[in-house]
Amino acid sequence: MAKKVTKIGVLTSGGDSPGMNAAIRAVVRTGNYYGLEVFGIMRGYSGIIENDIIPMHSRSVANIIQRGGTILKTARCKEFFQPEGRQKAYQNLKKLGIDGLVIIGGDGSFRGADIFSREFDIPCIGLPGTIDKDIAGTDFTIGFDTAVNTAVEAIDKIRDTADAHDRLFIIEVMGRDAGYIALHSGIATGAEHILIPERKTDIEELVESLQEKERRKKLVNMVVVAEGDEFGGANEVAKVVKERLPFTDTRVCILGHIQRGGSPTCLDRLIASRMGYAAVESLLEGRHNVMVGILNNRMHYTLLERAVKSKQKISDEWIKIVKILAS
Amino acid sequence: MAKKVTKIGVLTSGGDSPGMNAAIRAVVRTGNYYGLEVFGIMRGYSGIIENDIIPMHSRSVANIIQRGGTILKTARCKEFFQPEGRQKAYQNLKKLGIDGLVIIGGDGSFRGADIFSREFDIPCIGLPGTIDKDIAGTDFTIGFDTAVNTAVEAIDKIRDTADAHDRLFIIEVMGRDAGYIALHSGIATGAEHILIPERKTDIEELVESLQEKERRKKLVNMVVVAEGDEFGGANEVAKVVKERLPFTDTRVCILGHIQRGGSPTCLDRLIASRMGYAAVESLLEGRHNVMVGILNNRMHYTLLERAVKSKQKISDEWIKIVKILAS
Amino acid sequence: MAKKVTKIGVLTSGGDSPGMNAAIRAVVRTGNYYGLEVFGIMRGYSGIIENDIIPMHSRSVANIIQRGGTILKTARCKEFFQPEGRQKAYQNLKKLGIDGLVIIGGDGSFRGADIFSREFDIPCIGLPGTIDKDIAGTDFTIGFDTAVNTAVEAIDKIRDTADAHDRLFIIEVMGRDAGYIALHSGIATGAEHILIPERKTDIEELVESLQEKERRKKLVNMVVVAEGDEFGGANEVAKVVKERLPFTDTRVCILGHIQRGGSPTCLDRLIASRMGYAAVESLLEGRHNVMVGILNNRMHYTLLERAVKSKQKISDEWIKIVKILAS
Amino acid sequence: MAKKVTKIGVLTSGGDSPGMNAAIRAVVRTGNYYGLEVFGIMRGYSGIIENDIIPMHSRSVANIIQRGGTILKTARCKEFFQPEGRQKAYQNLKKLGIDGLVIIGGDGSFRGADIFSREFDIPCIGLPGTIDKDIAGTDFTIGFDTAVNTAVEAIDKIRDTADAHDRLFIIEVMGRDAGYIALHSGIATGAEHILIPERKTDIEELVESLQEKERRKKLVNMVVVAEGDEFGGANEVAKVVKERLPFTDTRVCILGHIQRGGSPTCLDRLIASRMGYAAVESLLEGRHNVMVGILNNRMHYTLLERAVKSKQKISDEWIKIVKILAS
């Protein structure tokens, strides 16, 4: 039978993503509702090691559901990947009596939680918080919907000026290992080409297609490139395009960190709330070392060790749709 | 074997919803790609009857994916529900050689299409375009995600001023038969109470809960009410609340038609694009009289006669989450 | 010579407006910079009377410049308009040694400050914080630019759906005594008619003009009405229009309190920052009982007793422009 | 006495800016109102030379007031700066009988108009359309307010993530010769430092100030750099900062072309409408070769030859305010 959890800690770890605050709020209020003490841990695992841990109540999380960023701050913590670091962390938790953790972050953060939990028998529940949407075991990750809408709004603005000048824009969006942001924002903005890490980039095909469009006098074009595309990002692509289409007015835009911030969308607040609630329920039900996800509209629990980065298989149909719709 | 389709018409019917333009664009370009002639029909079924039908090409739908409203305009058409109206419509389609239709609209529009198609053997494909998300056979309807985000942004603004003044706001959102917009926007903005048509409204419970919050000095409160709530909308609710909580500063906001407009979100553009593409594919594959939907991440086809308004079953768990998180 | 100010209080009073937080931040940081102690007073004058006053430092106002509402909350306080209330207020300020006040609010709040200051010799500086932009002595008031942009964004959305359905919308915006929001948002959204308190409303002229447009088949129309228009707001106007244009599909939207909230625009943050800075400088320079304004790009100081509601004179030229551009 | 104008052309030239469509609309409708024929000229001066000129009516400009970009497209046209180019342009205008021009653009475009008008006696009226706000003779240029609000929204998002990670961001905004966008957006977002072309950049002072903030544990910092800052933009600044503050997590964001697009703000639509109206009035009153501007809330006319780029004098007071408020 599961140990009864009484005091839990919540932290955000790794890259931040919009909706983390909604998740924190849900963990704190659900915890309180069930009579648990809830502690906020600052700056990811660093806060456990440095004992930067604060009690949280319903009002600590008032009026944050709509805020970007994370009130607990976040960090990557190398020390926690050393046995001494984890030992120190455990001592601090023990002192406070914290006997359960909720970790909001990505696959790297889950790996840390998994190791820690095996060593010290503190149940850990992971919530997928990453704008990249590349975690196995869930259809949604907290922050993706906001990030992709931010990208779409930015690209819409770029199209206005592209259209006024008959220009070609090479636009880089986030996604080091995953092309979801590029694929979704590219389709949603009518981009002519979308370059993603999941597919080999055929630069020759891209150049020929752009040349063909030039011949047809289709002068406004946008190419959306994921930062992790194997060709090397927007600047590398632009270099080749400028050389091969010397009469085309080609510009580069790198959207960058605006994609990490901003008020979360309705969807991100909703899934963050639901997942935060489910995380506490999971601890109470005695689950441990699982990530809470949503698959096919149902809550789905994946062992932390299996909640790794997942490569999407971009179906050939999507690629065909991109090609048809951008024509 | 299915008749081969060669010329198709596309129309938007009933209440408009953001993303309809993205769907039109997808139908036109996919049709063109497969060598079909595509015609745009103005103002829903009225345009067939009045022969207001225009040929459309790839460039007719350039730069519209990001626009709210519908370039084909929309209307409710009583004449089409009369045999003479449909007869006239058929003659007009026949003259132009249109042998397939794509209807973007709600369940009322599908009913018309179903009858028409049975009478005259013109295959009709429906796409669910409604902000209310209350159509059986699909997890998504075109426009819901945009409408609910518009509601969330508006309610966030209201919270700013509610918080500055310690006020109670009773906010009405759209949804005559369905409470999805109210439920999602209410959770996403941290509303204390959410009143929806799918559940009996216990006004006494609402009043007592607000009184209890007043005692706890929780002075900022928001109640989100679907317009179709049986108690009669925000004004009716406010009447009772003002009487029973005379010392609370209570205000009413009715968000209204802003929820129908605006640039569609990434999700609405995406599903609209995918559904528009699938509608043409469906006609080519010989399907007829089905609505194209997405269920559990897969394309799903529902007979038009069954694509009726569906009452969601709001799970007790969601109601519990609302209560816990708003505490 | 002026008494040297050493401890100052800042408060927000009356209706809230976006940018108040930027002004508070500027007062606190400028005060600190000059070695003053700065206190935040909660809920307007009520906070002085109830001694709800907190010391503020640079970090108390970190990360608020972009937030709507006011972290000090606001209220209308009847007690302060009684001699006993002001006496109590004075005692509380004296106890803390507060010898200067910055009041962010409208003309009602300035009147209170003026009386108080004459009675007790505490210099008061007013900053014009109102979305209505109807204060004499300044071209800008904190919050107007945000409110009018919120109205414009909302009306843009309404136009999308108006256009899809060929509908007439009667839209009510805020402005009990002043038509600035109506005038600016109406011009910016291409409204056909704009009804404001500053001009007599000729309902007959409105009806005839709409009838004429109906004859010309201009079916999409928007009328923007200030809530304080003498005819009685959007609902009253709609009543007449519906009666006189029975075949027109007429709808009403009342934008309401969304116009008070939201993240302030660049302009509102800028003028709030500049005015907050100038308020502290004014106290240090020995000014008292003036409102800080900006006229013709320069700081301008108006005696509080003269910083009353000002009726704009809407030039005939603007009315002519509205008529020409909406044609 | 002035020749009577009967047919006028309108064009947008140089870099595009949000609000140009509102200005085109105002020119067309005001022209129509006064019985003038109005022609739209495509792609700036190129359209005159290539005879790409289309008649415009009230409905040609319906529903564009809210759109970014320019429906007439824009370009820089070298040929127009050659006598042969202008000769050809004149012939094309003469053929159509166009006897007046409205040019919406920047100082380079005005220079072309000035030369052309002297050679061929066609009165030209300039409207200041540039996001940089650096034209002598006007307090406002069409597009600045939108661009700076776009920058502010983007930087707000960056602050969310900066704050979550305790990072330093070096953010580059547009402004090759002018620092207005940097100055306004920097103040409005609470940036610690603002580097602009109008002032010598003291990199040593910047580094020391950042080091001092590091010592005070103020870990979240933002530096806003105009692209035309003499130090060479954000990347160059970041190079030095990373070298000198090796323990600070420093990131670069270049906002780029998103600042040129998007739906114009209320202010930009308003001044564009007013200026477009005034341009036609000016032609009718016999003015020629002036730029229409707004100075101290009044229309102001500047000879095109004097409507050059103007360096703002950034007052020492603003620099002081920046320093105080960012503390």
JSON list of N, CA and C in Angstrom, two decimals, chain C residues 244-290:
[
{"chain": "C", "resi": 244, "resn": "ARG", "atom": "N", "xyz": [-38.02, 51.58, -37.18]},
{"chain": "C", "resi": 244, "resn": "ARG", "atom": "CA", "xyz": [-38.05, 52.33, -38.42]},
{"chain": "C", "resi": 244, "resn": "ARG", "atom": "C", "xyz": [-37.40, 51.59, -39.59]},
{"chain": "C", "resi": 245, "resn": "LEU", "atom": "N", "xyz": [-36.51, 50.66, -39.30]},
{"chain": "C", "resi": 245, "resn": "LEU", "atom": "CA", "xyz": [-35.90, 49.85, -40.36]},
{"chain": "C", "resi": 245, "resn": "LEU", "atom": "C", "xyz": [-36.20, 48.38, -40.09]},
{"chain": "C", "resi": 246, "resn": "PRO", "atom": "N", "xyz": [-37.44, 47.99, -40.26]},
{"chain": "C", "resi": 246, "resn": "PRO", "atom": "CA", "xyz": [-37.84, 46.63, -39.81]},
{"chain": "C", "resi": 246, "resn": "PRO", "atom": "C", "xyz": [-37.16, 45.52, -40.61]},
{"chain": "C", "resi": 247, "resn": "PHE", "atom": "N", "xyz": [-36.67, 45.81, -41.80]},
{"chain": "C", "resi": 247, "resn": "PHE", "atom": "CA", "xyz": [-36.06, 44.74, -42.60]},
{"chain": "C", "resi": 247, "resn": "PHE", "atom": "C", "xyz": [-34.56, 44.63, -42.42]},
{"chain": "C", "resi": 248, "resn": "THR", "atom": "N", "xyz": [-34.04, 45.54, -41.62]},
{"chain": "C", "resi": 248, "resn": "THR", "atom": "CA", "xyz": [-32.61, 45.49, -41.33]},
{"chain": "C", "resi": 248, "resn": "THR", "atom": "C", "xyz": [-32.38, 44.59, -40.13]},
{"chain": "C", "resi": 249, "resn": "ASP", "atom": "N", "xyz": [-31.37, 43.75, -40.23]},
{"chain": "C", "resi": 249, "resn": "ASP", "atom": "CA", "xyz": [-31.01, 42.87, -39.12]},
{"chain": "C", "resi": 249, "resn": "ASP", "atom": "C", "xyz": [-30.13, 43.67, -38.16]},
{"chain": "C", "resi": 250, "resn": "THR", "atom": "N", "xyz": [-30.73, 44.16, -37.09]},
{"chain": "C", "resi": 250, "resn": "THR", "atom": "CA", "xyz": [-30.03, 45.08, -36.18]},
{"chain": "C", "resi": 250, "resn": "THR", "atom": "C", "xyz": [-29.67, 44.40, -34.86]},
{"chain": "C", "resi": 251, "resn": "ARG", "atom": "N", "xyz": [-28.45, 44.57, -34.42]},
{"chain": "C", "resi": 251, "resn": "ARG", "atom": "CA", "xyz": [-28.00, 43.98, -33.17]},
{"chain": "C", "resi": 251, "resn": "ARG", "atom": "C", "xyz": [-27.34, 45.04, -32.28]},
{"chain": "C", "resi": 252, "resn": "VAL", "atom": "N", "xyz": [-27.35, 44.76, -30.99]},
{"chain": "C", "resi": 252, "resn": "VAL", "atom": "CA", "xyz": [-26.75, 45.67, -30.02]},
{"chain": "C", "resi": 252, "resn": "VAL", "atom": "C", "xyz": [-25.56, 45.00, -29.34]},
{"chain": "C", "resi": 253, "resn": "CYS", "atom": "N", "xyz": [-24.48, 45.74, -29.16]},
{"chain": "C", "resi": 253, "resn": "CYS", "atom": "CA", "xyz": [-23.36, 45.26, -28.33]},
{"chain": "C", "resi": 253, "resn": "CYS", "atom": "C", "xyz": [-22.97, 46.35, -27.35]},
{"chain": "C", "resi": 254, "resn": "ILE", "atom": "N", "xyz": [-22.86, 45.98, -26.09]},
{"chain": "C", "resi": 254, "resn": "ILE", "atom": "CA", "xyz": [-22.41, 46.95, -25.08]},
{"chain": "C", "resi": 254, "resn": "ILE", "atom": "C", "xyz": [-21.06, 46.47, -24.58]},
{"chain": "C", "resi": 255, "resn": "LEU", "atom": "N", "xyz": [-20.00, 47.21, -24.93]},
{"chain": "C", "resi": 255, "resn": "LEU", "atom": "CA", "xyz": [-18.66, 46.68, -24.67]},
{"chain": "C", "resi": 255, "resn": "LEU", "atom": "C", "xyz": [-18.36, 46.59, -23.18]},
{"chain": "C", "resi": 256, "resn": "GLY", "atom": "N", "xyz": [-18.81, 47.56, -22.42]},
{"chain": "C", "resi": 256, "resn": "GLY", "atom": "CA", "xyz": [-18.72, 47.46, -20.96]},
{"chain": "C", "resi": 256, "resn": "GLY", "atom": "C", "xyz": [-17.32, 47.46, -20.39]},
{"chain": "C", "resi": 257, "resn": "HIS", "atom": "N", "xyz": [-17.17, 46.74, -19.27]},
{"chain": "C", "resi": 257, "resn": "HIS", "atom": "CA", "xyz": [-15.97, 46.88, -18.45]},
{"chain": "C", "resi": 257, "resn": "HIS", "atom": "C", "xyz": [-14.69, 46.33, -19.05]},
{"chain": "C", "resi": 258, "resn": "ILE", "atom": "N", "xyz": [-14.76, 45.64, -20.18]},
{"chain": "C", "resi": 258, "resn": "ILE", "atom": "CA", "xyz": [-13.48, 45.21, -20.79]},
{"chain": "C", "resi": 258, "resn": "ILE", "atom": "C", "xyz": [-12.63, 46.44, -21.11]},
{"chain": "C", "resi": 259, "resn": "GLN", "atom": "N", "xyz": [-13.30, 47.59, -21.28]},
{"chain": "C", "resi": 259, "resn": "GLN", "atom": "CA", "xyz": [-12.56, 48.81, -21.61]},
{"chain": "C", "resi": 259, "resn": "GLN", "atom": "C", "xyz": [-11.75, 49.36, -20.45]},
{"chain": "C", "resi": 260, "resn": "ARG", "atom": "N", "xyz": [-11.96, 48.86, -19.25]},
{"chain": "C", "resi": 260, "resn": "ARG", "atom": "CA", "xyz": [-11.21, 49.37, -18.09]},
{"chain": "C", "resi": 260, "resn": "ARG", "atom": "C", "xyz": [-9.95, 48.56, -17.81]},
{"chain": "C", "resi": 261, "resn": "GLY", "atom": "N", "xyz": [-9.87, 47.36, -18.37]},
{"chain": "C", "resi": 261, "resn": "GLY", "atom": "CA", "xyz": [-8.76, 46.49, -18.00]},
{"chain": "C", "resi": 261, "resn": "GLY", "atom": "C", "xyz": [-7.74, 46.33, -19.10]},
{"chain": "C", "resi": 262, "resn": "GLY", "atom": "N", "xyz": [-6.88, 45.35, -18.92]},
{"chain": "C", "resi": 262, "resn": "GLY", "atom": "CA", "xyz": [-5.91, 45.02, -19.94]},
{"chain": "C", "resi": 262, "resn": "GLY", "atom": "C", "xyz": [-4.58, 45.71, -19.73]},
{"chain": "C", "resi": 263, "resn": "SER", "atom": "N", "xyz": [-3.57, 45.14, -20.36]},
{"chain": "C", "resi": 263, "resn": "SER", "atom": "CA", "xyz": [-2.22, 45.68, -20.28]},
{"chain": "C", "resi": 263, "resn": "SER", "atom": "C", "xyz": [-2.18, 47.04, -20.97]},
{"chain": "C", "resi": 264, "resn": "PRO", "atom": "N", "xyz": [-1.64, 48.06, -20.32]},
{"chain": "C", "resi": 264, "resn": "PRO", "atom": "CA", "xyz": [-1.66, 49.39, -20.93]},
{"chain": "C", "resi": 264, "resn": "PRO", "atom": "C", "xyz": [-0.82, 49.48, -22.20]},
{"chain": "C", "resi": 265, "resn": "THR", "atom": "N", "xyz": [-1.23, 50.35, -23.10]},
{"chain": "C", "resi": 265, "resn": "THR", "atom": "CA", "xyz": [-0.46, 50.59, -24.33]},
{"chain": "C", "resi": 265, "resn": "THR", "atom": "C", "xyz": [0.84, 51.31, -24.00]},
{"chain": "C", "resi": 266, "resn": "CYS", "atom": "N", "xyz": [1.71, 51.36, -24.98]},
{"chain": "C", "resi": 266, "resn": "CYS", "atom": "CA", "xyz": [2.98, 52.06, -24.82]},
{"chain": "C", "resi": 266, "resn": "CYS", "atom": "C", "xyz": [2.75, 53.50, -24.38]},
{"chain": "C", "resi": 267, "resn": "LEU", "atom": "N", "xyz": [1.82, 54.17, -25.03]},
{"chain": "C", "resi": 267, "resn": "LEU", "atom": "CA", "xyz": [1.57, 55.58, -24.72]},
{"chain": "C", "resi": 267, "resn": "LEU", "atom": "C", "xyz": [1.13, 55.75, -23.28]},
{"chain": "C", "resi": 268, "resn": "ASP", "atom": "N", "xyz": [0.21, 54.91, -22.83]},
{"chain": "C", "resi": 268, "resn": "ASP", "atom": "CA", "xyz": [-0.26, 55.06, -21.44]},
{"chain": "C", "resi": 268, "resn": "ASP", "atom": "C", "xyz": [0.85, 54.79, -20.43]},
{"chain": "C", "resi": 269, "resn": "ARG", "atom": "N", "xyz": [1.70, 53.83, -20.74]},
{"chain": "C", "resi": 269, "resn": "ARG", "atom": "CA", "xyz": [2.82, 53.57, -19.81]},
{"chain": "C", "resi": 269, "resn": "ARG", "atom": "C", "xyz": [3.78, 54.76, -19.79]},
{"chain": "C", "resi": 270, "resn": "LEU", "atom": "N", "xyz": [3.96, 55.36, -20.95]},
{"chain": "C", "resi": 270, "resn": "LEU", "atom": "CA", "xyz": [4.91, 56.45, -21.08]},
{"chain": "C", "resi": 270, "resn": "LEU", "atom": "C", "xyz": [4.44, 57.69, -20.34]},
{"chain": "C", "resi": 271, "resn": "ILE", "atom": "N", "xyz": [3.19, 58.07, -20.60]},
{"chain": "C", "resi": 271, "resn": "ILE", "atom": "CA", "xyz": [2.72, 59.29, -19.93]},
{"chain": "C", "resi": 271, "resn": "ILE", "atom": "C", "xyz": [2.57, 59.05, -18.43]},
{"chain": "C", "resi": 272, "resn": "ALA", "atom": "N", "xyz": [2.18, 57.83, -18.05]},
{"chain": "C", "resi": 272, "resn": "ALA", "atom": "CA", "xyz": [2.07, 57.52, -16.62]},
{"chain": "C", "resi": 272, "resn": "ALA", "atom": "C", "xyz": [3.44, 57.62, -15.96]},
{"chain": "C", "resi": 273, "resn": "SER", "atom": "N", "xyz": [4.47, 57.13, -16.64]},
{"chain": "C", "resi": 273, "resn": "SER", "atom": "CA", "xyz": [5.82, 57.18, -16.08]},
{"chain": "C", "resi": 273, "resn": "SER", "atom": "C", "xyz": [6.29, 58.62, -15.95]},
{"chain": "C", "resi": 274, "resn": "ARG", "atom": "N", "xyz": [6.05, 59.37, -17.01]},
{"chain": "C", "resi": 274, "resn": "ARG", "atom": "CA", "xyz": [6.52, 60.75, -17.02]},
{"chain": "C", "resi": 274, "resn": "ARG", "atom": "C", "xyz": [5.77, 61.57, -15.98]},
{"chain": "C", "resi": 275, "resn": "MET", "atom": "N", "xyz": [4.47, 61.35, -15.86]},
{"chain": "C", "resi": 275, "resn": "MET", "atom": "CA", "xyz": [3.68, 62.10, -14.88]},
{"chain": "C", "resi": 275, "resn": "MET", "atom": "C", "xyz": [4.03, 61.70, -13.45]},
{"chain": "C", "resi": 276, "resn": "GLY", "atom": "N", "xyz": [4.27, 60.42, -13.22]},
{"chain": "C", "resi": 276, "resn": "GLY", "atom": "CA", "xyz": [4.64, 59.96, -11.89]},
{"chain": "C", "resi": 276, "resn": "GLY", "atom": "C", "xyz": [5.96, 60.58, -11.46]},
{"chain": "C", "resi": 277, "resn": "TYR", "atom": "N", "xyz": [6.89, 60.61, -12.38]},
{"chain": "C", "resi": 277, "resn": "TYR", "atom": "CA", "xyz": [8.17, 61.27, -12.12]},
{"chain": "C", "resi": 277, "resn": "TYR", "atom": "C", "xyz": [7.95, 62.74, -11.81]},
{"chain": "C", "resi": 278, "resn": "ALA", "atom": "N", "xyz": [7.14, 63.39, -12.64]},
{"chain": "C", "resi": 278, "resn": "ALA", "atom": "CA", "xyz": [6.91, 64.84, -12.46]},
{"chain": "C", "resi": 278, "resn": "ALA", "atom": "C", "xyz": [6.18, 65.14, -11.16]},
{"chain": "C", "resi": 279, "resn": "ALA", "atom": "N", "xyz": [5.36, 64.21, -10.70]},
{"chain": "C", "resi": 279, "resn": "ALA", "atom": "CA", "xyz": [4.62, 64.44, -9.45]},
{"chain": "C", "resi": 279, "resn": "ALA", "atom": "C", "xyz": [5.59, 64.57, -8.29]},
{"chain": "C", "resi": 280, "resn": "VAL", "atom": "N", "xyz": [6.57, 63.66, -8.24]},
{"chain": "C", "resi": 280, "resn": "VAL", "atom": "CA", "xyz": [7.54, 63.72, -7.15]},
{"chain": "C", "resi": 280, "resn": "VAL", "atom": "C", "xyz": [8.41, 64.97, -7.28]},
{"chain": "C", "resi": 281, "resn": "GLU", "atom": "N", "xyz": [8.85, 65.25, -8.47]},
{"chain": "C", "resi": 281, "resn": "GLU", "atom": "CA", "xyz": [9.64, 66.48, -8.68]},
{"chain": "C", "resi": 281, "resn": "GLU", "atom": "C", "xyz": [8.84, 67.69, -8.21]},
{"chain": "C", "resi": 282, "resn": "SER", "atom": "N", "xyz": [7.55, 67.69, -8.50]},
{"chain": "C", "resi": 282, "resn": "SER", "atom": "CA", "xyz": [6.71, 68.82, -8.11]},
{"chain": "C", "resi": 282, "resn": "SER", "atom": "C", "xyz": [6.68, 68.99, -6.60]},
{"chain": "C", "resi": 283, "resn": "LEU", "atom": "N", "xyz": [6.52, 67.87, -5.89]},
{"chain": "C", "resi": 283, "resn": "LEU", "atom": "CA", "xyz": [6.51, 67.95, -4.43]},
{"chain": "C", "resi": 283, "resn": "LEU", "atom": "C", "xyz": [7.84, 68.50, -3.92]},
{"chain": "C", "resi": 284, "resn": "LEU", "atom": "N", "xyz": [8.94, 68.03, -4.53]},
{"chain": "C", "resi": 284, "resn": "LEU", "atom": "CA", "xyz": [10.26, 68.48, -4.08]},
{"chain": "C", "resi": 284, "resn": "LEU", "atom": "C", "xyz": [10.48, 69.95, -4.39]},
{"chain": "C", "resi": 285, "resn": "GLU", "atom": "N", "xyz": [9.87, 70.42, -5.46]},
{"chain": "C", "resi": 285, "resn": "GLU", "atom": "CA", "xyz": [10.04, 71.82, -5.83]},
{"chain": "C", "resi": 285, "resn": "GLU", "atom": "C", "xyz": [9.08, 72.71, -5.05]},
{"chain": "C", "resi": 286, "resn": "GLY", "atom": "N", "xyz": [8.26, 72.11, -4.21]},
{"chain": "C", "resi": 286, "resn": "GLY", "atom": "CA", "xyz": [7.39, 72.93, -3.37]},
{"chain": "C", "resi": 286, "resn": "GLY", "atom": "C", "xyz": [6.04, 73.26, -3.98]},
{"chain": "C", "resi": 287, "resn": "ARG", "atom": "N", "xyz": [5.73, 72.66, -5.15]},
{"chain": "C", "resi": 287, "resn": "ARG", "atom": "CA", "xyz": [4.39, 72.87, -5.68]},
{"chain": "C", "resi": 287, "resn": "ARG", "atom": "C", "xyz": [3.37, 72.18, -4.78]},
{"chain": "C", "resi": 288, "resn": "HIS", "atom": "N", "xyz": [2.19, 72.71, -4.74]},
{"chain": "C", "resi": 288, "resn": "HIS", "atom": "CA", "xyz": [1.15, 71.93, -4.08]},
{"chain": "C", "resi": 288, "resn": "HIS", "atom": "C", "xyz": [-0.21, 72.22, -4.68]},
{"chain": "C", "resi": 289, "resn": "ASN", "atom": "N", "xyz": [-1.03, 71.19, -4.55]},
{"chain": "C", "resi": 289, "resn": "ASN", "atom": "CA", "xyz": [-2.40, 71.29, -5.04]},
{"chain": "C", "resi": 289, "resn": "ASN", "atom": "C", "xyz": [-2.50, 71.58, -6.53]},
{"chain": "C", "resi": 290, "resn": "VAL", "atom": "N", "xyz": [-1.66, 70.92, -7.29]},
{"chain": "C", "resi": 290, "resn": "VAL", "atom": "CA", "xyz": [-1.79, 71.01, -8.74]},
{"chain": "C", "resi": 290, "resn": "VAL", "atom": "C", "xyz": [-1.94, 69.62, -9.32]}
]
